[in-house]
Structures are given as C-alpha cells and as structure tokens.
mmCIF file of C-alpha atoms in Angstrom:
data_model
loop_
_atom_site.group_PDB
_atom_site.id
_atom_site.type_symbol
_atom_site.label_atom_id
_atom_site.label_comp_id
_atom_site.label_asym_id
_atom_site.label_seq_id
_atom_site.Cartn_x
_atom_site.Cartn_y
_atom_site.Cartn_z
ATOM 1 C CA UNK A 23 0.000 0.000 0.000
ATOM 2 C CA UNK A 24 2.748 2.500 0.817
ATOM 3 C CA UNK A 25 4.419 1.745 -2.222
ATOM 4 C CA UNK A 26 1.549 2.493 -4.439
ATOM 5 C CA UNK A 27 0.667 6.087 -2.816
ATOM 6 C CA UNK A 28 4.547 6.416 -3.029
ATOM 7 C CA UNK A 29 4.245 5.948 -6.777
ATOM 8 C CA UNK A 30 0.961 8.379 -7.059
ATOM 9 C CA UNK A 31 2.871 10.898 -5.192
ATOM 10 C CA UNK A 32 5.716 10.887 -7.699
ATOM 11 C CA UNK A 33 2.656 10.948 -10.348
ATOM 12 C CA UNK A 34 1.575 14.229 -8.658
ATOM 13 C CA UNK A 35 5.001 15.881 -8.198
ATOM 14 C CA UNK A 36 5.735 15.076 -12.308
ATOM 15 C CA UNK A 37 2.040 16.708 -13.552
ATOM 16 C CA UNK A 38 2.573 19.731 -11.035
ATOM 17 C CA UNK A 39 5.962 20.909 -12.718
ATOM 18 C CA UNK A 40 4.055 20.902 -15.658
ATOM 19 C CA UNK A 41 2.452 24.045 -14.115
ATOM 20 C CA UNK A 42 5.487 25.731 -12.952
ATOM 21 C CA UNK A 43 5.809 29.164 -15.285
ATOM 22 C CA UNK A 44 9.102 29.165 -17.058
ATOM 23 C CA UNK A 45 11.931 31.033 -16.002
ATOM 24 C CA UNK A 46 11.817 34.895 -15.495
ATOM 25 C CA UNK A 47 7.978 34.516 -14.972
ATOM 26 C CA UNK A 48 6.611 35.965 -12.326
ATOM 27 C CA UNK A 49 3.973 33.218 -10.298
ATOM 28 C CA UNK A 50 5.772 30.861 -9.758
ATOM 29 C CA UNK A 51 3.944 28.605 -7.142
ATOM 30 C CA UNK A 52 5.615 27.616 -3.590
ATOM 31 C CA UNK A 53 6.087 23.571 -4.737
ATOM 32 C CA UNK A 54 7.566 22.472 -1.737
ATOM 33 C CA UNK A 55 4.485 23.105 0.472
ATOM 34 C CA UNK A 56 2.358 21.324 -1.869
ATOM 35 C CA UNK A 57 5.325 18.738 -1.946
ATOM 36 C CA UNK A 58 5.237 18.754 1.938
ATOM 37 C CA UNK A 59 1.692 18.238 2.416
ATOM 38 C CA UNK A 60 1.470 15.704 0.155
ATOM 39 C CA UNK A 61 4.164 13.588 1.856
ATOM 40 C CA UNK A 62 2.562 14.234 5.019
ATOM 41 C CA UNK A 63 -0.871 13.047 3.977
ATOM 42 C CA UNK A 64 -0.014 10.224 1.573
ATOM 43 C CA UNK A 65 3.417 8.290 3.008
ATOM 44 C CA UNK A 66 2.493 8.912 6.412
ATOM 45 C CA UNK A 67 -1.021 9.159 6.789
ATOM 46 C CA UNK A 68 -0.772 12.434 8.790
ATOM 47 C CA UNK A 69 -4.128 14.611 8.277
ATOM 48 C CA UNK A 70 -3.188 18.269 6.768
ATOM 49 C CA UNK A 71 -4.690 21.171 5.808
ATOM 50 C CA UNK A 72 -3.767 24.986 4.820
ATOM 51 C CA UNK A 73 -3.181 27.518 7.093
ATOM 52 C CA UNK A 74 -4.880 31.099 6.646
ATOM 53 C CA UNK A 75 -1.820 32.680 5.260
ATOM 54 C CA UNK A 76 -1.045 36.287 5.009
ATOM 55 C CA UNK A 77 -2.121 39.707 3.663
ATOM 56 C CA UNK A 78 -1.238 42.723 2.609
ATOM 57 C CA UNK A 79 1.061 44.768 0.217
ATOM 58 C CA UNK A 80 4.156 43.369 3.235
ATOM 59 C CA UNK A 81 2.392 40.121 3.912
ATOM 60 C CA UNK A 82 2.737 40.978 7.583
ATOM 61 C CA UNK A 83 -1.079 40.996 8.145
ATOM 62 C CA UNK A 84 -3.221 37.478 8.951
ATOM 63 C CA UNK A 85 -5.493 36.659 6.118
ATOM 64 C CA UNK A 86 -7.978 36.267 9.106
ATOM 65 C CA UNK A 87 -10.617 39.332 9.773
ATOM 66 C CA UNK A 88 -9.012 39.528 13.484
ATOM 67 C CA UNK A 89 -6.159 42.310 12.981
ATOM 68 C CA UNK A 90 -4.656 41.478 16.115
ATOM 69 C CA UNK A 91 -4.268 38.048 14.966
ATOM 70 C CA UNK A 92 -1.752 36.461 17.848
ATOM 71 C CA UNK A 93 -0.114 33.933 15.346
ATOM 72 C CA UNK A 94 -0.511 35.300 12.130
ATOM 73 C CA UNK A 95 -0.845 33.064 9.145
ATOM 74 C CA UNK A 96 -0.245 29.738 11.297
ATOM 75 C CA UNK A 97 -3.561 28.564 12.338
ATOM 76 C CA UNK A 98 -6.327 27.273 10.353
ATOM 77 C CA UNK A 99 -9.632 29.629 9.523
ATOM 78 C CA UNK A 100 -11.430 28.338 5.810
ATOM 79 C CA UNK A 101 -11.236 25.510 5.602
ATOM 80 C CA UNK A 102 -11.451 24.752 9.389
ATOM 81 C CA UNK A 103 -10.006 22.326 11.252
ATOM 82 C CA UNK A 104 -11.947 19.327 11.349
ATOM 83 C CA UNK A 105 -11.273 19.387 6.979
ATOM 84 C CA UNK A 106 -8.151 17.693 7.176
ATOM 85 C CA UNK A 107 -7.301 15.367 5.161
ATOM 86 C CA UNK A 108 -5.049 12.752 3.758
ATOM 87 C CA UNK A 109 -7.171 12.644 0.526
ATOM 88 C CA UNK A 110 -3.895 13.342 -2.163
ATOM 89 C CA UNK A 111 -6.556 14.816 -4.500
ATOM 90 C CA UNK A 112 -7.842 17.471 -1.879
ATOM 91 C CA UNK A 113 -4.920 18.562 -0.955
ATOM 92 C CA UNK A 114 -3.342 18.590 -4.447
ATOM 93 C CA UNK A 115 -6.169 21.292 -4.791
ATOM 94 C CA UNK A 116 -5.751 23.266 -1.681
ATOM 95 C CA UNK A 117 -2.258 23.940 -2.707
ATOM 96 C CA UNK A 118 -2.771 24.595 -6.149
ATOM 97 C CA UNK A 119 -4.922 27.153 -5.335
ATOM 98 C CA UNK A 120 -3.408 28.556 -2.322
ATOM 99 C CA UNK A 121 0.530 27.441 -2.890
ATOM 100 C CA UNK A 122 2.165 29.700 -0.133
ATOM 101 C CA UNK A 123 -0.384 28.703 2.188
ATOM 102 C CA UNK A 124 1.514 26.979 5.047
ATOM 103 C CA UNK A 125 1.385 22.948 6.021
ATOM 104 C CA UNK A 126 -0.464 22.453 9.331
ATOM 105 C CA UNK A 127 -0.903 18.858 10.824
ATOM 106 C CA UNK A 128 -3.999 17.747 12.582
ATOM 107 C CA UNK A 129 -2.892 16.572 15.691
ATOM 108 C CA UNK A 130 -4.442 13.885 17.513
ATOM 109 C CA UNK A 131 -6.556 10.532 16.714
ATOM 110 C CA UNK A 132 -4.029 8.164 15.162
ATOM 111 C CA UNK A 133 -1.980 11.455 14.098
ATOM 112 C CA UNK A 134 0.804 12.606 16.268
ATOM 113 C CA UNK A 135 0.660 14.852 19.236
ATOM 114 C CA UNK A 136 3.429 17.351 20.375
ATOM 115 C CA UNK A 137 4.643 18.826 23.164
ATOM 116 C CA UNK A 138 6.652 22.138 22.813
ATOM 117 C CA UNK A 139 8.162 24.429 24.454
ATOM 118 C CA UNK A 140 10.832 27.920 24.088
ATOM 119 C CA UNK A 141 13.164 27.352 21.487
ATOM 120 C CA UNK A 142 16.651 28.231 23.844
ATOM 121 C CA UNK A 143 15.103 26.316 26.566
ATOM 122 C CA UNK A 144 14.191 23.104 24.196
ATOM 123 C CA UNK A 145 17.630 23.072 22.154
ATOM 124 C CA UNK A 146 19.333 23.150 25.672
ATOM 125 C CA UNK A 147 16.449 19.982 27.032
ATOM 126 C CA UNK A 148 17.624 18.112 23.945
ATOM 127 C CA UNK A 149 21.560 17.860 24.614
ATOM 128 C CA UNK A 150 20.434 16.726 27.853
ATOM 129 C CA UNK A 151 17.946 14.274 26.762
ATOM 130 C CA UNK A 152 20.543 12.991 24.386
ATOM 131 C CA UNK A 153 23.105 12.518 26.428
ATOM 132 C CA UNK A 154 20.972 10.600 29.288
ATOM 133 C CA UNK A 155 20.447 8.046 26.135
ATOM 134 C CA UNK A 156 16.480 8.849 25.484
ATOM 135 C CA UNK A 157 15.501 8.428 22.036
ATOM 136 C CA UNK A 158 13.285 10.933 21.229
ATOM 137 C CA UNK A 159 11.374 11.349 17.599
ATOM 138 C CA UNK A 160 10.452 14.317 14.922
ATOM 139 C CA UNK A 161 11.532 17.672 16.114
ATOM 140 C CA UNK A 162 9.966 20.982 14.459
ATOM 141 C CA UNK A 163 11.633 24.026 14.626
ATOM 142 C CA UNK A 164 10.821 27.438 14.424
ATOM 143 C CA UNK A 165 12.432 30.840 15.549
ATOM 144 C CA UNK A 166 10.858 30.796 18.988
ATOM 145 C CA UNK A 167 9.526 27.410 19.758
ATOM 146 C CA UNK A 168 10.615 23.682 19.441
ATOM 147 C CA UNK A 169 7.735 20.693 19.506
ATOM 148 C CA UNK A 170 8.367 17.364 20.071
ATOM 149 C CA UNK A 171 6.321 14.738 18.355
ATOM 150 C CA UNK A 172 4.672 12.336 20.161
ATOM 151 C CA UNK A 173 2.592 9.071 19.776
ATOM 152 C CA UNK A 174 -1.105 10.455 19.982
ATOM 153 C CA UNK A 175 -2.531 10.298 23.467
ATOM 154 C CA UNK A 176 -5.939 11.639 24.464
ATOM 155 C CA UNK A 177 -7.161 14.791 26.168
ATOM 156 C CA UNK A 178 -8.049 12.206 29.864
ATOM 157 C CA UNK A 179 -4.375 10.495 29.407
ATOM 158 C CA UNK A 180 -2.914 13.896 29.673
ATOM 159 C CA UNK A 181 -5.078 15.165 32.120
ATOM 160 C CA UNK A 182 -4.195 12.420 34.490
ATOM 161 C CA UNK A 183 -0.289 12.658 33.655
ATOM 162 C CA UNK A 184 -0.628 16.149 34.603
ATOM 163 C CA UNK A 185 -1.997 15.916 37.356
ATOM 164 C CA UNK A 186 -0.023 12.845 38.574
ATOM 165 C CA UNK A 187 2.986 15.738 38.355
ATOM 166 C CA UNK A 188 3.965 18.040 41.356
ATOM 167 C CA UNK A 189 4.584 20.916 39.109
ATOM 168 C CA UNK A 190 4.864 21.173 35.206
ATOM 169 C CA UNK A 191 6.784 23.939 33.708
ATOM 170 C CA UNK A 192 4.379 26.732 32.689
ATOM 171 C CA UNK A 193 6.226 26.796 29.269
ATOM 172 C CA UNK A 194 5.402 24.209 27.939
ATOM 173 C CA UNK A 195 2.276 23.373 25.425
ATOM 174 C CA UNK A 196 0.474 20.480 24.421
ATOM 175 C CA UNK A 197 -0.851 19.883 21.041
ATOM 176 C CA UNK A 198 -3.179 17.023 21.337
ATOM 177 C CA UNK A 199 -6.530 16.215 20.444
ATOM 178 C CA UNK A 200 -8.041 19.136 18.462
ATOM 179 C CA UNK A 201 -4.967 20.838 18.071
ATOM 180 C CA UNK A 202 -2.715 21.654 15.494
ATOM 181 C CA UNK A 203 1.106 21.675 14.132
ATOM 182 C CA UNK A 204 3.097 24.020 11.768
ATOM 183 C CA UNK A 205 4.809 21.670 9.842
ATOM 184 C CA UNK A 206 7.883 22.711 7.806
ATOM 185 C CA UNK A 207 8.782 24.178 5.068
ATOM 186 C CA UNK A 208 5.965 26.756 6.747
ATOM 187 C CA UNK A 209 6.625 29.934 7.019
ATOM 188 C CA UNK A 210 6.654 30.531 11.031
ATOM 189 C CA UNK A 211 3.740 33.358 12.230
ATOM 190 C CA UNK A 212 6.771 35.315 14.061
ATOM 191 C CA UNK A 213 9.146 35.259 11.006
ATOM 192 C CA UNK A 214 11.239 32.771 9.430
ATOM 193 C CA UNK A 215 10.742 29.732 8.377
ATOM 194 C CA UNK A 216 10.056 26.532 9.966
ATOM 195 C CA UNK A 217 12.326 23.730 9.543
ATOM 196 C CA UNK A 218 12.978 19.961 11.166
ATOM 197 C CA UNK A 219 15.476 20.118 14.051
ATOM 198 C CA UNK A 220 15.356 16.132 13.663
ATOM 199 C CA UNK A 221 13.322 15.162 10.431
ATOM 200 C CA UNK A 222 10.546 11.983 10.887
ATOM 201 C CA UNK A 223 12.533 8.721 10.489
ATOM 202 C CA UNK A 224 11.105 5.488 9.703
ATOM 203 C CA UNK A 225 11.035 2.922 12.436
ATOM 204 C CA UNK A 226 11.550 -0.763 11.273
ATOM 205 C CA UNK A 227 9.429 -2.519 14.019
ATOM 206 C CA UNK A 228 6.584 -0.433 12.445
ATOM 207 C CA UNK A 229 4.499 -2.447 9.558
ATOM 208 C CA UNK A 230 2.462 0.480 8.494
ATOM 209 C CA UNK A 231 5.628 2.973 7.598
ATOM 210 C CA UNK A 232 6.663 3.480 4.307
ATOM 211 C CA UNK A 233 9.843 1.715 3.818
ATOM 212 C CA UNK A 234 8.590 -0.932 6.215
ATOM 213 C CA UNK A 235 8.098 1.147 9.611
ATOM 214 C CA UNK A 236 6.782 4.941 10.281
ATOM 215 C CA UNK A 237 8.244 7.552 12.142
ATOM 216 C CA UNK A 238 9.127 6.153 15.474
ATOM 217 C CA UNK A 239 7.131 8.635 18.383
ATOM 218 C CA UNK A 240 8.237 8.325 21.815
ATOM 219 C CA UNK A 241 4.976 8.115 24.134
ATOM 220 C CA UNK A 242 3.833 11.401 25.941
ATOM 221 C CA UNK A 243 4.469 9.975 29.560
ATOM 222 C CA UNK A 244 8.230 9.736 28.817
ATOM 223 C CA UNK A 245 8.599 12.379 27.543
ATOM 224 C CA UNK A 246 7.027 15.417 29.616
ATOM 225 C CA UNK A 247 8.918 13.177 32.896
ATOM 226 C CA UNK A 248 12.013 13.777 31.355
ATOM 227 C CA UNK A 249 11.377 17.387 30.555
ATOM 228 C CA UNK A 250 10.242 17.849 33.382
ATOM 229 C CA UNK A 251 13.477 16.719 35.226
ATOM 230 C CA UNK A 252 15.090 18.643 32.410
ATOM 231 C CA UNK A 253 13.693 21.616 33.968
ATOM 232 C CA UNK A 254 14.493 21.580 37.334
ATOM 233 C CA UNK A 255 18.154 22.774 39.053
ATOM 234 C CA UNK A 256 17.957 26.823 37.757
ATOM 235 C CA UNK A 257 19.391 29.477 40.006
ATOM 236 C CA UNK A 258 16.754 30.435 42.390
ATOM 237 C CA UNK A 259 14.868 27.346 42.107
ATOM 238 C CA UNK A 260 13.344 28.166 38.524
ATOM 239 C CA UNK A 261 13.076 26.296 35.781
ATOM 240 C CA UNK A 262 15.713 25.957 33.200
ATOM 241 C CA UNK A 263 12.352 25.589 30.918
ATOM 242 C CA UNK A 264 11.748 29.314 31.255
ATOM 243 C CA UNK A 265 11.254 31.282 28.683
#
C-alpha cells in the first residue's frame, strides 16, 4: 500500500511541474508546500490542511478578519479544522490554489501529538535528553519554539499525567486532540521559516511505515517526565524551561 501512494505521489510531483511558469515569470507557485503536504498526507497518513496565510502589500497581516491576529498566518480559519485530510486529490487542490499557504498537521486521533516548548530552553532539554540516552522522535523548529512529536494520546491520558505531576513547567504546550502543528517548510507566524530540528525517520518494528516502519514517536508519559526533570536545578529554584 505504501508503495503504491509512493508511486501516485511521484505521479503528482511530475504533472505539477508541468504548471510551474518558465523562467523569469513571475507566479511561480511555492512547490515544496504542496510537496510537503502531500508527503505528510499520503506516506504517512498524517491529516493536513492549509493555514490562513497572510495579507497585505508586506504580507505581515493574517489573512484572518481579526487584525490582532496572535499567530498570524499559522492557524487554520477556511477551511477549518476538522477538513483535514489525507485525501492526495484534496490537498493537491488546496495547494494549487493557495501554494504559499503553510502545512499544518492535525494533531491527535491516530496522528501525532506534540509537546513544545521555548526554542533556547528546548535546544538546551535536547543535549540533555541525548546525552541521558532517550531516544526521542520528529523535532519541528521554528524561531521561537521547538515541539516534540509524540505518539497520539488523548485529552483524559494527559489530564491524568498532569496531574499525577507536582509541578509542570508553565512553558510548555500540548498539542493534542483538536490541536494543530506548523509543519515545515511553513513559514513561522513570528518570522522565518520553519524547519525539522530532527526530520521523521522510519522505524523498522513499524508495519504500516513506508519503507517498512513509520516515524518512530516516543509516548507522551516519557517524555514530559524527562522534561520535566530537564527543567528543574535553575538558580533560584526556577526552571531551566523558562522562557
């Protein structure tokens, strides 16, 4: 099965060149979001949809009505949320139409779930993590703020791990059920661009992955322990998660 949407994919990356103007025209559409999304949705199953995008003659305006718009461009507005897909064909047309729109990931279901947290604070949690041997999965990356992919978990499964904790640093965020990821090559709502820290690896002891596993996720419980451990031990008794 993986090797046949692997082969329509290609199909769909060959006809869209066809409609890529030639040099020196002006138009030319961003192909490596449509390119992104379709990997996403068709080798590994991971629900997408367009974000609003921008506005304006600087693009520095949400193409939402709100004008104080807290993450501009990043979130999703028309179509909503629950209109993601891993239908090739749909999104094929969302990006067609809209091909600067940026790749967001439905969390949650049998999608993965994130946890993120400050950029300086998360590069920092990583070396640590690394060097206490845990194997951790997809990182994305933007300017201010690292999330670590999980295996999904529901909204009661992380209420109880919560709650099971004496204290959680405040900085961290939980994309779960109902949520939603920027995914790279995205441009981030702050600036820049959004990018894999560690890019989605297959894992072998997975049937269902492409080339005979899919990404590998850590589980949610091991994770927020460790950064939570992570986070403890700053001057003053704060947290080296801080923002």
């Amino acid at each position: 099965m993986r090797e046949i949407l692997g082969r329509r994919l290609q199909r769909l990356r060959d006809r869209l060149k066809t409609l890529r103007p030639a040099p020196g025209q002006s138009g030319d559409p961003a192909l490596p979001l449509l390119d992104a999304a379709l990997t996403c949705a068709t080798v590994r199953q991971w629900p997408v949809l367009p974000g609003v995008g921008r506005s304006g003659a600087d693009s520095g305006r949400c193409a939402c009505p709100d004008p104080d718009c807290a993450v501009p461009g990043a979130h999703p507005f028309d179509p909503g949320l629950l209109a993601a897909t891993t239908d090739p064909r749909m999104v094929t047309w969302w990006w067609t139409n809209r091909p600067t729109a940026p790749v967001l990931l439905a969390t949650g279901g049998s999608a993965p779930c994130a946890v993120s947290l400050p950029a300086n604070a998360a590069a920092r949690a990583v070396v640590r993590l690394d060097a206490q041997g845990m194997r951790l999965g997809p990182i994305v990356a933007t300017p201010t703020r690292w999330a670590l992919l999980v295996a999904p978990y529901s909204l009661e499964r992380l209420g109880e791990l919560l709650y099971a904790k004496d204290h959680v640093p405040s900085s961290l965020r939980f994309h779960g059920e109902g949520g939603y990821l920027l995914l790279p090559p995205s441009p981030a709502s702050g600036g820049g661009q959004v990018r894999w820290e560690r890019a989605p690896e297959d894992d072998p002891a997975d049937p269902n992955g492409s080339d005979g596993g899919g990404p590998w996720l850590p589980e949610v419980e091991a994770v927020v322990h460790a950064l939570v451990e992570a986070s403890t031990g700053a001057s003053g008794g704060g947290s080296r998660l801080a923002y």
